[in-house]
Amino acid sequence: MNDTIAAIATALAPAAIGILRLSGPDSIAVLGRVFTPTHGAPMAQRPDRTLVYGALRGPDGQVIDHCLATVSRAPHSYTGEDTAELQCHGSPVGLTLGLEALFAAGARQALAGEFTRRAFLAGKLDLTRTEAIADLIHAESAAAVVQAAGQLGGALAGAIEEIYQSLTDLLAHFHAVLDYPDEDIQPLQAAHIAATLAQTEDRLARLEGSYRRGRALVEGIPCAIIGRPNAGKSTLFNALLGYDRAIVTPTAGTTRDTVEERLNLGGVLVRLIDTAGLRQADDRAEQLGIQRSHSAAERAELVLAVLDGSAPLTPEDREVLALALRAPRCVVILNKADLAGDAPPPPGLPEGMPVVRLSALTGAGVDGLERAMQALFPADPGLRPGCLLTNARQAQAARQARQAVGRAGQALRDGLPPDAVLSDVELALAALGELTGRVVRDDVTARIFQRFCVGK
C-alpha cells in the first residue's frame, strides 16, 4: 500500500458527471500534476473536502476537461490514506483520457475493490460493513437497499460486538481469578456462567437464523412457475419480466428446459424460474425438461401453480397442485381470466392456498399477484434494518460461534472444569472475530472483494 492507485469510479457511459478517484501517499501530488485551479493556490495547499474548479490536463498540457477537484488527507478519508477526486463531465472518452493522465503523473490502475480493501486494512471498515458496500451496489429491491444501508451503518457489527463483549467479560473475569489469586476477586458462579452462555447461544441462534431472509433479500427468493402444457406459464413469465424471454407457441411442450431471471415482484426480489409443462411425455428431451421442472419446484421456496382458469381441473392440474403443496409457500394462478370472464373458481382447489385470477396475455390481475407476494413475505418488524446475515461466510461464522457456545454450556452441565468450558468460549470469540474481520484470512478477503467493481 505504498503506491498510489487511480480509477474511474462511475460507469463508462454518457452521464452528467463522471468521477476519477485517487488513493495513496502521492495522491495530492499526482492530482497537482494534472489539475490546475482557475483561481488561488494549488491543491496541495487547499483544505480538505473543499471543491475547487479548474482544468484537467493531459501529459502534453492540453486541457481535457474543466471540472471540480477535492482532496482528503490521511487519516480522515475513506481509505485512511491521502485521497483525491476529480468530478468531471461524464464522457467515457474524457474520463479515459483523464485516467491516462493520472497514470502518466505517477498513479497505477486500481484493482477491483482496492479502495475499499485499503479502507478495511486501515481499520476504517470491518468485514460486515465491507460486505454491505457490495450488497448496496448490487441491491435490486428497496428492502435490500435498506438492509445494506443499515449494515453499512454498523447495525450488524454492533449486534456482534455486544455478543463478543459479553463473552470477553466472562473470559476476562475467569482469567483474573486464576492469574491473581491473592486479589479479592469474586469467583464466577456456575449459575451466572450458565445464564450468560444460554443467553448468548440464543442470540447467536437468532442471528444465524436471519441468514435465510438476508439471503433472499440479496439473491432473490427461488420461485418456480409450474403447470401443465399451454396453461400459460411462459406467457406469465414474459409478462412479469416485461419482455419476451421465454418462447411461447400454441404447441404443447415448447418449453424443454428451465429459464431463470431475477425481478422485483411486489417489492420482493425473486429468482423466477419458467419450467416445462408437466404431463406424460414420450419425447426424451421433453422428459428431461419435466424432470428439471420437478427439481425446480422441489428446490423453490415459492411455487406459482398456473392453471387454465377457463377450463375445469384436469388430472394433470391435480398433479401440479400436489407438487405445489410440497413447497414452503405456493400461490394458485388462475390464468386466462380474459377467457373465463366471471366464472367461479373451479372446484377442487386446496383450501387455504392463495388464489390469484389474472390474464398473462393482457396483464390484467398481475397486481393481485403482487399483493399476494407482499402478504407471503412481509417485512419482519422485529428485525432492525441491517441486522440480517446476507451471505454464507457470515452464516458459517455465526454457526461456528453458536456451536462453540453450545459445547461450553454442555461442558458446564457435565461438570467439567472451568478451563474446559472456557476453551470453547475462546473458540466462539475466534469465530466472531472471523465474522467481523478481527481475525483476517487472505483467502476470505479475496473472495469478498471479487464482488466489487473497479473504483470502489
PDB file of C-alpha atoms in Angstrom, residues 223-261 263 265 272-280 286 289-294 296-297 303-309 314 316-317 319-321 323-324 331-337 358-361 366 369:
ATOM      1  CA  CYS A 223     -39.792 -19.079  -7.354  1.00  0.00           C
ATOM      2  CA  ALA A 224     -40.800 -21.845  -9.779  1.00  0.00           C
ATOM      3  CA  ILE A 225     -43.696 -21.461 -12.228  1.00  0.00           C
ATOM      4  CA  ILE A 226     -45.244 -24.874 -12.830  1.00  0.00           C
ATOM      5  CA  GLY A 227     -48.300 -26.120 -14.678  1.00  0.00           C
ATOM      6  CA  ARG A 228     -49.448 -28.415 -17.464  1.00  0.00           C
ATOM      7  CA  PRO A 229     -48.588 -27.537 -21.073  1.00  0.00           C
ATOM      8  CA  ASN A 230     -50.320 -24.458 -22.507  1.00  0.00           C
ATOM      9  CA  ALA A 231     -51.573 -23.274 -19.117  1.00  0.00           C
ATOM     10  CA  GLY A 232     -49.730 -20.010 -19.779  1.00  0.00           C
ATOM     11  CA  LYS A 233     -46.542 -20.425 -17.720  1.00  0.00           C
ATOM     12  CA  SER A 234     -44.166 -18.909 -20.257  1.00  0.00           C
ATOM     13  CA  THR A 235     -46.635 -16.167 -21.117  1.00  0.00           C
ATOM     14  CA  LEU A 236     -46.853 -15.276 -17.419  1.00  0.00           C
ATOM     15  CA  PHE A 237     -43.046 -15.433 -17.141  1.00  0.00           C
ATOM     16  CA  ASN A 238     -42.696 -12.950 -20.017  1.00  0.00           C
ATOM     17  CA  ALA A 239     -45.493 -10.729 -18.688  1.00  0.00           C
ATOM     18  CA  LEU A 240     -43.833 -10.412 -15.280  1.00  0.00           C
ATOM     19  CA  LEU A 241     -40.441  -9.658 -16.835  1.00  0.00           C
ATOM     20  CA  GLY A 242     -41.914  -7.150 -19.270  1.00  0.00           C
ATOM     21  CA  TYR A 243     -40.279  -8.646 -22.356  1.00  0.00           C
ATOM     22  CA  ASP A 244     -40.238 -11.900 -24.327  1.00  0.00           C
ATOM     23  CA  ARG A 245     -37.638 -14.012 -22.543  1.00  0.00           C
ATOM     24  CA  ALA A 246     -39.260 -17.444 -22.966  1.00  0.00           C
ATOM     25  CA  ILE A 247     -40.513 -18.870 -26.260  1.00  0.00           C
ATOM     26  CA  VAL A 248     -44.315 -19.061 -26.458  1.00  0.00           C
ATOM     27  CA  THR A 249     -46.179 -21.091 -29.113  1.00  0.00           C
ATOM     28  CA  PRO A 250     -49.571 -22.875 -29.254  1.00  0.00           C
ATOM     29  CA  THR A 251     -47.705 -26.195 -29.490  1.00  0.00           C
ATOM     30  CA  ALA A 252     -47.722 -28.124 -26.227  1.00  0.00           C
ATOM     31  CA  GLY A 253     -44.265 -28.956 -24.879  1.00  0.00           C
ATOM     32  CA  THR A 254     -42.478 -25.925 -26.366  1.00  0.00           C
ATOM     33  CA  THR A 255     -40.528 -25.299 -23.141  1.00  0.00           C
ATOM     34  CA  ARG A 256     -37.928 -28.067 -22.746  1.00  0.00           C
ATOM     35  CA  ASP A 257     -35.666 -26.564 -20.076  1.00  0.00           C
ATOM     36  CA  THR A 258     -35.806 -24.207 -17.121  1.00  0.00           C
ATOM     37  CA  VAL A 259     -35.293 -20.490 -17.788  1.00  0.00           C
ATOM     38  CA  GLU A 260     -34.387 -18.226 -14.860  1.00  0.00           C
ATOM     39  CA  GLU A 261     -34.450 -14.448 -14.380  1.00  0.00           C
ATOM     40  CA  LEU A 263     -37.081  -9.438 -10.889  1.00  0.00           C
ATOM     41  CA  LEU A 265     -42.332  -8.619  -7.730  1.00  0.00           C
ATOM     42  CA  LEU A 272     -38.308 -16.575 -11.318  1.00  0.00           C
ATOM     43  CA  ILE A 273     -37.961 -19.985 -12.990  1.00  0.00           C
ATOM     44  CA  ASP A 274     -40.041 -20.938 -16.019  1.00  0.00           C
ATOM     45  CA  THR A 275     -40.378 -24.714 -16.361  1.00  0.00           C
ATOM     46  CA  ALA A 276     -41.501 -27.333 -18.846  1.00  0.00           C
ATOM     47  CA  GLY A 277     -45.172 -28.319 -18.774  1.00  0.00           C
ATOM     48  CA  LEU A 278     -45.956 -31.280 -16.520  1.00  0.00           C
ATOM     49  CA  ARG A 279     -47.505 -34.232 -18.349  1.00  0.00           C
ATOM     50  CA  GLN A 280     -46.741 -37.759 -19.500  1.00  0.00           C
ATOM     51  CA  GLU A 286     -39.296 -33.270 -23.036  1.00  0.00           C
ATOM     52  CA  GLY A 289     -37.309 -30.993 -19.149  1.00  0.00           C
ATOM     53  CA  ILE A 290     -40.149 -32.325 -16.981  1.00  0.00           C
ATOM     54  CA  GLN A 291     -37.616 -33.851 -14.578  1.00  0.00           C
ATOM     55  CA  ARG A 292     -35.983 -30.449 -14.261  1.00  0.00           C
ATOM     56  CA  SER A 293     -39.406 -28.916 -13.612  1.00  0.00           C
ATOM     57  CA  HIS A 294     -39.879 -31.263 -10.665  1.00  0.00           C
ATOM     58  CA  ALA A 296     -37.006 -26.702  -9.647  1.00  0.00           C
ATOM     59  CA  ALA A 297     -40.317 -26.991  -7.773  1.00  0.00           C
ATOM     60  CA  VAL A 303     -44.231 -22.127  -6.338  1.00  0.00           C
ATOM     61  CA  LEU A 304     -46.688 -20.446  -8.685  1.00  0.00           C
ATOM     62  CA  ALA A 305     -49.088 -23.184  -9.822  1.00  0.00           C
ATOM     63  CA  VAL A 306     -50.557 -21.967 -13.124  1.00  0.00           C
ATOM     64  CA  LEU A 307     -53.954 -23.386 -14.119  1.00  0.00           C
ATOM     65  CA  ASP A 308     -56.190 -22.628 -17.073  1.00  0.00           C
ATOM     66  CA  GLY A 309     -58.906 -20.693 -15.282  1.00  0.00           C
ATOM     67  CA  THR A 314     -57.637 -31.986 -15.230  1.00  0.00           C
ATOM     68  CA  GLU A 316     -52.516 -33.098 -14.759  1.00  0.00           C
ATOM     69  CA  ASP A 317     -53.672 -29.941 -12.913  1.00  0.00           C
ATOM     70  CA  GLU A 319     -50.622 -33.330 -10.049  1.00  0.00           C
ATOM     71  CA  VAL A 320     -49.418 -29.745 -10.400  1.00  0.00           C
ATOM     72  CA  LEU A 321     -51.289 -28.745  -7.231  1.00  0.00           C
ATOM     73  CA  LEU A 323     -46.381 -30.753  -6.280  1.00  0.00           C
ATOM     74  CA  ALA A 324     -47.015 -27.114  -5.356  1.00  0.00           C
ATOM     75  CA  VAL A 331     -49.898 -19.455  -4.990  1.00  0.00           C
ATOM     76  CA  VAL A 332     -52.521 -20.767  -7.394  1.00  0.00           C
ATOM     77  CA  ILE A 333     -52.675 -18.704 -10.579  1.00  0.00           C
ATOM     78  CA  LEU A 334     -55.991 -18.984 -12.419  1.00  0.00           C
ATOM     79  CA  ASN A 335     -54.768 -17.807 -15.800  1.00  0.00           C
ATOM     80  CA  LYS A 336     -56.741 -16.797 -18.888  1.00  0.00           C
ATOM     81  CA  ALA A 337     -59.121 -14.538 -16.986  1.00  0.00           C
ATOM     82  CA  LEU A 358     -55.232 -12.945 -13.898  1.00  0.00           C
ATOM     83  CA  SER A 359     -54.594 -12.867 -17.614  1.00  0.00           C
ATOM     84  CA  ALA A 360     -50.946 -13.351 -18.514  1.00  0.00           C
ATOM     85  CA  LEU A 361     -51.825 -12.351 -22.077  1.00  0.00           C
ATOM     86  CA  VAL A 366     -50.989  -9.070 -12.090  1.00  0.00           C
ATOM     87  CA  LEU A 369     -50.135 -11.433  -7.563  1.00  0.00           C
TER      88      LEU A 369
END
